[in-house]
Amino acid sequence: MTQLTENLKAKNAEYASSFVKGHLALPPAKKYLILTCMDARIDPAAAFGIDLGDAHIIRNAGASAKDALRSIVISQQLLATREIILIKHTGCGMLTFENKDAYSVVDNNLGGQASKELKDLKLDFLPFPDLEAAVGDDIDYLKRSSLVPEDVPVSGWVYEVETGKVRRVV
Amino acid sequence: MTQLTENLKAKNAEYASSFVKGHLALPPAKKYLILTCMDARIDPAAAFGIDLGDAHIIRNAGASAKDALRSIVISQQLLATREIILIKHTGCGMLTFENKDAYSVVDNNLGGQASKELKDLKLDFLPFPDLEAAVGDDIDYLKRSSLVPEDVPVSGWVYEVETGKVRRVV
């Protein structure tokens, strides 16, 4: 056990001791999905008012719609969600590098085999240079995809990690 | 505005009005990442005791390590996290279908163009028939990858949506 896993067990035992939501159904009760970033400064349930059981919450580096497509299709087609809310945020790490930088860092930190694996996978880290433009691009991506039905409401937002405020962009 | 986006704005205004964590740094303070499922019944911050700013939280359908590789490499190589905690859960939707079922549902629900897009993308929905085996497989995948350094602690867990309890598997 590491210190972090010990902490997880202890905190979870507290949580479970007063847990009363064991009856919730698999499909989200409010039939929507939130797509946001993995950033440590975002607590979607608290910041976006999501009650347990209400919404799918997808999180990846940069809140990338392309990276989330598999999860979005499952959410909508197999679990009946009907609205997509995409939220990127200020101060995102994805604004700070380009693919070539990430490839260099991996090569320097992890060496040739990791570098080769990265190239073989043709991994695109999906960074972006402009936050609001990236929100727009991802919304366009979702609207263009025939895998997202035209009647699904899709909106794009920016969350400010400095203020806790969210504002709509698209 | 939909009802859901109006609700988001109202709940966020409440959250922001008492927000005092605008000073947190971009890299996670406790240098770890949690990978879990998008399932609506999981609140990672509460259930796993994660304070704001402490950890990256990646979420996708089924808590798939393969699907999360891009985010994991960014988290570790660009933002200095050093431990991976992977948590799948009971009652996961990924236990209930196979790729061919999802392909059929898309074809039935969305029609030929969506079906063609799915095939062109060769989208693998990454379902799994056995929960604990899937945790083990994903941990093996991470340990085999040269993109995850050997000295990074990696553990695999199951969260019980019926009880709120988490237990370690690997």
Short mmCIF file of C-alpha atoms in Angstrom, two decimals:
data_model
loop_
_atom_site.label_atom_id
_atom_site.label_comp_id
_atom_site.label_asym_id
_atom_site.label_seq_id
_atom_site.Cartn_x
_atom_site.Cartn_y
_atom_site.Cartn_z
CA MET A 1 0.00 0.00 0.00
CA THR A 2 1.20 3.48 -0.82
CA GLN A 3 0.24 6.48 1.30
CA LEU A 4 -2.25 7.52 -1.39
CA THR A 5 -3.99 4.14 -1.48
CA GLU A 6 -4.16 4.08 2.34
CA ASN A 7 -5.74 7.51 2.24
CA LEU A 8 -8.20 6.32 -0.43
CA LYS A 9 -9.28 3.36 1.72
CA ALA A 10 -9.72 5.49 4.84
CA LYS A 11 -11.68 8.26 3.10
CA ASN A 12 -13.82 5.73 1.24
CA ALA A 13 -14.70 3.91 4.49
CA GLU A 14 -16.07 7.22 5.82
CA TYR A 15 -18.01 7.82 2.60
CA ALA A 16 -19.48 4.31 2.54
CA SER A 17 -20.51 4.49 6.20
CA SER A 18 -23.14 7.11 5.38
CA PHE A 19 -23.87 6.03 1.78
CA VAL A 20 -27.60 5.88 0.98
CA LYS A 21 -27.65 5.97 -2.84
CA GLY A 22 -27.28 2.27 -3.60
CA HIS A 23 -30.58 2.15 -5.45
CA LEU A 24 -29.68 4.43 -8.39
CA ALA A 25 -30.24 3.11 -11.93
CA LEU A 26 -27.47 2.67 -14.51
CA PRO A 27 -28.81 5.19 -17.09
CA PRO A 28 -28.30 8.82 -15.96
CA ALA A 29 -31.56 10.12 -14.46
CA LYS A 30 -31.30 13.54 -16.13
CA LYS A 31 -30.16 12.06 -19.47
CA TYR A 32 -27.17 14.27 -20.17
CA LEU A 33 -23.42 14.07 -20.30
CA ILE A 34 -20.74 16.50 -19.23
CA LEU A 35 -17.38 16.39 -20.99
CA THR A 36 -14.64 18.24 -19.16
CA CYS A 37 -10.90 18.17 -18.47
CA MET A 38 -9.02 15.87 -16.08
CA ASP A 39 -7.54 19.01 -14.44
CA ALA A 40 -7.17 18.65 -10.67
CA ARG A 41 -8.81 22.03 -10.05
CA ILE A 42 -12.22 21.00 -11.39
CA ASP A 43 -14.87 19.28 -9.25
CA PRO A 44 -17.71 18.85 -11.76
CA ALA A 45 -20.32 17.62 -9.26
CA ALA A 46 -19.86 20.70 -7.07
CA ALA A 47 -19.06 23.32 -9.72
CA PHE A 48 -21.73 22.29 -12.21
CA GLY A 49 -24.43 21.13 -9.77
CA ILE A 50 -24.59 17.47 -10.75
CA ASP A 51 -26.36 15.18 -8.28
CA LEU A 52 -25.25 11.57 -7.98
CA GLY A 53 -26.91 9.47 -10.67
CA ASP A 54 -27.90 12.39 -12.90
CA ALA A 55 -25.24 12.60 -15.64
CA HIS A 56 -22.34 10.83 -17.27
CA ILE A 57 -19.10 12.69 -16.62
CA ILE A 58 -16.34 12.14 -19.15
CA ARG A 59 -12.92 13.65 -18.38
CA ASN A 60 -9.71 13.61 -20.38
CA ALA A 61 -6.73 15.87 -21.01
CA GLY A 62 -8.21 19.05 -22.47
CA ALA A 63 -11.85 17.89 -22.57
CA SER A 64 -11.24 16.66 -26.10
CA ALA A 65 -14.41 15.72 -27.98
CA LYS A 66 -12.48 13.60 -30.46
CA ASP A 67 -10.84 11.61 -27.66
CA ALA A 68 -14.23 11.18 -25.99
CA LEU A 69 -16.17 9.98 -29.04
CA ARG A 70 -16.26 6.32 -27.94
CA SER A 71 -17.69 7.28 -24.55
CA ILE A 72 -20.15 9.77 -26.05
CA VAL A 73 -21.60 7.19 -28.45
CA ILE A 74 -21.98 4.66 -25.62
CA SER A 75 -23.60 7.30 -23.40
CA GLN A 76 -26.09 8.35 -26.04
CA GLN A 77 -26.85 5.17 -27.96
CA LEU A 78 -26.70 2.58 -25.18
CA LEU A 79 -27.63 4.65 -22.13
CA ALA A 80 -30.04 7.18 -23.60
CA THR A 81 -28.44 10.53 -22.79
CA ARG A 82 -29.78 13.36 -24.95
CA GLU A 83 -27.69 16.46 -24.29
CA ILE A 84 -23.95 17.22 -24.38
CA ILE A 85 -22.33 19.94 -22.28
CA LEU A 86 -18.64 20.45 -23.07
CA ILE A 87 -16.57 22.50 -20.60
CA LYS A 88 -12.92 23.43 -21.14
CA HIS A 89 -11.15 25.73 -18.67
CA THR A 90 -8.71 28.59 -18.19
CA GLY A 91 -5.11 27.71 -17.41
CA CYS A 92 -5.38 24.36 -19.22
CA GLY A 93 -2.14 22.45 -19.65
CA MET A 94 -3.08 21.74 -23.27
CA LEU A 95 -2.43 25.41 -24.05
CA THR A 96 1.22 25.10 -23.02
CA PHE A 97 2.78 22.66 -25.50
CA GLU A 98 2.67 21.18 -28.99
CA ASN A 99 2.87 17.56 -30.04
CA LYS A 100 6.57 17.82 -30.86
CA ASP A 101 7.27 19.12 -27.33
CA ALA A 102 5.46 16.18 -25.77
CA TYR A 103 7.31 13.74 -28.04
CA SER A 104 10.61 15.32 -26.94
CA VAL A 105 9.69 15.13 -23.25
CA VAL A 106 8.81 11.44 -23.56
CA ASP A 107 12.06 10.77 -25.40
CA ASN A 108 14.09 12.63 -22.75
CA ASN A 109 12.24 11.22 -19.73
CA LEU A 110 11.55 7.66 -20.81
CA GLY A 111 13.98 6.89 -23.58
CA GLY A 112 13.96 5.20 -26.94
CA GLN A 113 11.49 2.38 -26.38
CA ALA A 114 8.79 4.71 -25.08
CA SER A 115 9.53 7.09 -27.91
CA LYS A 116 9.12 4.26 -30.40
CA GLU A 117 5.84 3.14 -28.80
CA LEU A 118 4.53 6.72 -29.09
CA LYS A 119 5.44 6.87 -32.77
CA ASP A 120 4.01 3.42 -33.49
CA LEU A 121 0.72 4.48 -31.87
CA LYS A 122 0.87 7.79 -33.81
CA LEU A 123 -0.42 9.31 -30.57
CA ASP A 124 -1.84 12.80 -31.06
CA PHE A 125 -1.83 14.63 -27.73
CA LEU A 126 -4.50 17.01 -29.07
CA PRO A 127 -3.09 20.23 -27.58
CA PHE A 128 -4.62 23.58 -28.61
CA PRO A 129 -3.20 27.12 -28.76
CA ASP A 130 -6.43 29.07 -28.13
CA LEU A 131 -9.01 28.15 -25.50
CA GLU A 132 -12.22 29.60 -26.91
CA ALA A 133 -11.34 28.55 -30.45
CA ALA A 134 -10.78 25.01 -29.15
CA VAL A 135 -14.25 24.97 -27.59
CA GLY A 136 -15.69 26.05 -30.94
CA ASP A 137 -13.66 23.46 -32.86
CA ASP A 138 -14.82 20.65 -30.58
CA ILE A 139 -18.46 21.69 -30.82
CA ASP A 140 -18.09 21.77 -34.63
CA TYR A 141 -16.53 18.30 -34.51
CA LEU A 142 -19.53 16.95 -32.59
CA LYS A 143 -22.07 18.69 -34.82
CA ARG A 144 -20.36 17.41 -37.96
CA SER A 145 -20.27 13.81 -36.74
CA SER A 146 -23.16 11.67 -37.88
CA LEU A 147 -22.67 9.76 -34.61
CA VAL A 148 -24.20 12.69 -32.72
CA PRO A 149 -27.85 13.08 -33.79
CA GLU A 150 -28.79 16.55 -35.04
CA ASP A 151 -31.50 17.04 -32.43
CA VAL A 152 -29.08 16.60 -29.49
CA PRO A 153 -28.42 19.97 -27.80
CA VAL A 154 -24.66 20.59 -27.68
CA SER A 155 -23.17 23.56 -25.85
CA GLY A 156 -19.60 24.69 -25.19
CA TRP A 157 -18.41 26.46 -22.03
CA VAL A 158 -15.31 27.77 -20.29
CA TYR A 159 -14.76 27.22 -16.56
CA GLU A 160 -12.49 29.71 -14.82
CA VAL A 161 -10.23 27.93 -12.34
CA GLU A 162 -9.40 31.34 -10.81
CA THR A 163 -13.00 32.28 -9.94
CA GLY A 164 -15.02 29.07 -9.99
CA LYS A 165 -17.30 30.62 -12.61
CA VAL A 166 -18.48 28.98 -15.82
CA ARG A 167 -19.51 30.91 -18.93
CA ARG A 168 -21.05 29.77 -22.18
CA VAL A 169 -19.01 30.17 -25.37
CA VAL A 170 -21.05 28.27 -27.99
CA MET B 1 -30.87 27.65 -23.15
CA THR B 2 -32.10 24.20 -22.21
CA GLN B 3 -33.36 23.42 -18.73
CA LEU B 4 -30.10 21.60 -18.01
CA THR B 5 -27.91 24.55 -19.03
CA GLU B 6 -30.08 26.92 -16.96
CA ASN B 7 -29.65 24.61 -13.99
CA LEU B 8 -25.86 24.51 -14.61
CA LYS B 9 -25.65 28.31 -14.62
CA ALA B 10 -27.71 28.67 -11.45
CA LYS B 11 -25.84 25.98 -9.51
CA ASN B 12 -22.48 27.31 -10.70
CA ALA B 13 -23.35 30.85 -9.54
CA GLU B 14 -23.92 29.46 -6.04
CA TYR B 15 -20.63 27.53 -6.19
CA ALA B 16 -18.64 30.51 -7.44
CA SER B 17 -20.11 32.82 -4.78
CA SER B 18 -18.25 30.95 -2.05
CA PHE B 19 -15.26 29.80 -4.12
CA VAL B 20 -11.91 30.34 -2.38
CA LYS B 21 -9.59 27.98 -4.30
CA GLY B 22 -8.52 30.26 -7.13
CA HIS B 23 -4.86 30.03 -6.17
CA LEU B 24 -4.29 26.32 -6.88
CA ALA B 25 -1.42 25.34 -9.18
CA LEU B 26 -1.84 23.45 -12.47
CA PRO B 27 0.14 20.31 -11.51
CA PRO B 28 -1.81 18.10 -9.06
CA ALA B 29 -0.55 18.77 -5.51
CA LYS B 30 -0.55 15.10 -4.50
CA LYS B 31 0.96 13.95 -7.82
CA TYR B 32 -1.42 11.14 -8.68
CA LEU B 33 -4.12 10.32 -11.13
CA ILE B 34 -7.38 8.46 -10.75
CA LEU B 35 -8.84 6.69 -13.78
CA THR B 36 -12.48 5.71 -13.37
CA CYS B 37 -15.71 5.29 -15.32
CA MET B 38 -18.04 8.04 -16.59
CA ASP B 39 -20.89 6.26 -14.75
CA ALA B 40 -23.38 8.71 -13.22
CA ARG B 41 -23.31 6.88 -9.89
CA ILE B 42 -19.66 7.67 -9.13
CA ASP B 43 -18.56 10.91 -7.43
CA PRO B 44 -14.77 10.43 -7.28
CA ALA B 45 -14.02 13.48 -5.12
CA ALA B 46 -16.43 12.33 -2.42
CA ALA B 47 -16.06 8.55 -2.72
CA PHE B 48 -12.28 8.47 -3.01
CA GLY B 49 -11.45 11.48 -0.80
CA ILE B 50 -9.85 13.72 -3.40
CA ASP B 51 -9.47 17.38 -2.40
CA LEU B 52 -9.61 20.05 -5.09
CA GLY B 53 -6.21 20.44 -6.73
CA ASP B 54 -4.82 17.11 -5.55
CA ALA B 55 -5.22 14.66 -8.47
CA HIS B 56 -6.02 14.35 -12.14
CA ILE B 57 -9.30 12.54 -12.65
CA ILE B 58 -9.73 10.79 -15.99
CA ARG B 59 -13.14 9.29 -16.75
CA ASN B 60 -14.36 7.35 -19.77
CA ALA B 61 -16.78 4.53 -20.54
CA GLY B 62 -15.53 1.58 -18.51
CA ALA B 63 -12.43 3.30 -17.06
CA SER B 64 -10.46 1.96 -20.02
CA ALA B 65 -6.69 2.31 -19.63
CA LYS B 66 -6.15 2.00 -23.37
CA ASP B 67 -8.61 4.79 -24.10
CA ALA B 68 -6.95 6.94 -21.42
CA LEU B 69 -3.34 6.48 -22.57
CA ARG B 70 -3.06 9.96 -24.11
CA SER B 71 -4.27 11.60 -20.90
CA ILE B 72 -2.10 9.38 -18.71
CA VAL B 73 1.09 10.27 -20.62
CA ILE B 74 0.26 14.00 -20.43
CA SER B 75 -0.50 13.69 -16.70
CA GLN B 76 2.75 11.89 -15.94
CA GLN B 77 5.25 13.34 -18.38
CA LEU B 78 4.05 16.96 -18.57
CA LEU B 79 2.42 17.43 -15.18
CA ALA B 80 4.54 15.19 -12.98
CA THR B 81 2.03 12.73 -11.51
CA ARG B 82 3.68 9.60 -10.14
CA GLU B 83 0.96 7.12 -9.22
CA ILE B 84 -2.00 5.60 -11.07
CA ILE B 85 -5.15 4.38 -9.32
CA LEU B 86 -7.60 2.64 -11.68
CA ILE B 87 -11.14 2.06 -10.41
CA LYS B 88 -13.81 0.16 -12.34
CA HIS B 89 -17.20 -0.55 -10.76
CA THR B 90 -20.02 -3.02 -10.27
CA GLY B 91 -23.00 -2.74 -12.59
CA CYS B 92 -20.91 -1.21 -15.36
CA GLY B 93 -22.65 -0.76 -18.70
CA MET B 94 -19.56 -2.17 -20.43
CA LEU B 95 -20.48 -5.60 -19.03
CA THR B 96 -23.78 -5.61 -20.92
CA PHE B 97 -22.88 -5.61 -24.61
CA GLU B 98 -20.33 -6.55 -27.25
CA ASN B 99 -18.97 -4.44 -30.09
CA LYS B 100 -21.35 -6.03 -32.61
CA ASP B 101 -24.33 -5.07 -30.41
CA ALA B 102 -23.20 -1.44 -30.25
CA TYR B 103 -22.65 -1.40 -34.01
CA SER B 104 -26.21 -2.72 -34.51
CA VAL B 105 -27.69 -0.16 -32.14
CA VAL B 106 -25.95 2.70 -33.98
CA ASP B 107 -27.15 1.33 -37.30
CA ASN B 108 -30.74 1.01 -36.04
CA ASN B 109 -30.83 4.34 -34.19
CA LEU B 110 -28.81 6.58 -36.46
CA GLY B 111 -28.80 4.93 -39.87
CA GLY B 112 -26.35 4.21 -42.63
CA GLN B 113 -24.14 7.30 -42.51
CA ALA B 114 -23.42 6.95 -38.80
CA SER B 115 -22.85 3.25 -39.31
CA LYS B 116 -20.35 4.02 -42.07
CA GLU B 117 -18.56 6.61 -39.88
CA LEU B 118 -18.25 4.04 -37.12
CA LYS B 119 -16.76 1.47 -39.50
CA ASP B 120 -14.40 4.03 -41.07
CA LEU B 121 -13.14 4.96 -37.60
CA LYS B 122 -12.88 1.24 -36.72
CA LEU B 123 -14.22 2.31 -33.33
CA ASP B 124 -13.66 -0.30 -30.64
CA PHE B 125 -16.12 0.29 -27.78
CA LEU B 126 -13.85 -1.70 -25.44
CA PRO B 127 -16.58 -3.61 -23.59
CA PHE B 128 -15.62 -6.40 -21.19
CA PRO B 129 -17.44 -9.54 -20.02
CA ASP B 130 -15.84 -9.87 -16.55
CA LEU B 131 -15.27 -6.99 -14.17
CA GLU B 132 -12.32 -8.19 -12.09
CA ALA B 133 -10.58 -9.71 -15.11
CA ALA B 134 -10.96 -6.35 -16.89
CA VAL B 135 -9.26 -4.57 -13.99
CA GLY B 136 -6.38 -7.04 -14.22
CA ASP B 137 -6.15 -6.70 -18.01
CA ASP B 138 -5.97 -2.91 -17.80
CA ILE B 139 -3.31 -2.99 -15.10
CA ASP B 140 -1.32 -5.43 -17.26
CA TYR B 141 -1.73 -3.07 -20.22
CA LEU B 142 -0.31 -0.16 -18.21
CA LYS B 143 2.55 -2.24 -16.80
CA ARG B 144 3.47 -3.55 -20.24
CA SER B 145 3.52 -0.08 -21.81
CA SER B 146 6.91 1.58 -21.94
CA LEU B 147 5.01 4.88 -21.66
CA VAL B 148 4.33 4.11 -17.99
CA PRO B 149 7.65 4.05 -16.10
CA GLU B 150 8.29 0.87 -14.11
CA ASP B 151 8.66 2.71 -10.79
CA VAL B 152 5.14 4.22 -11.00
CA PRO B 153 2.81 2.50 -8.50
CA VAL B 154 -0.26 1.21 -10.35
CA SER B 155 -3.22 -0.32 -8.51
CA GLY B 156 -6.60 -1.64 -9.66
CA TRP B 157 -9.83 -1.39 -7.68
CA VAL B 158 -13.56 -2.09 -7.86
CA TYR B 159 -16.09 0.44 -6.58
CA GLU B 160 -19.47 -0.97 -5.54
CA VAL B 161 -22.26 1.35 -6.68
CA GLU B 162 -24.62 -0.56 -4.36
CA THR B 163 -22.66 0.11 -1.15
CA GLY B 164 -20.32 3.03 -1.88
CA LYS B 165 -17.38 0.80 -0.94
CA VAL B 166 -14.15 0.43 -2.87
CA ARG B 167 -11.95 -2.67 -2.73
CA ARG B 168 -8.54 -3.38 -4.17
CA VAL B 169 -8.23 -6.09 -6.83
CA VAL B 170 -4.65 -5.72 -8.09
#
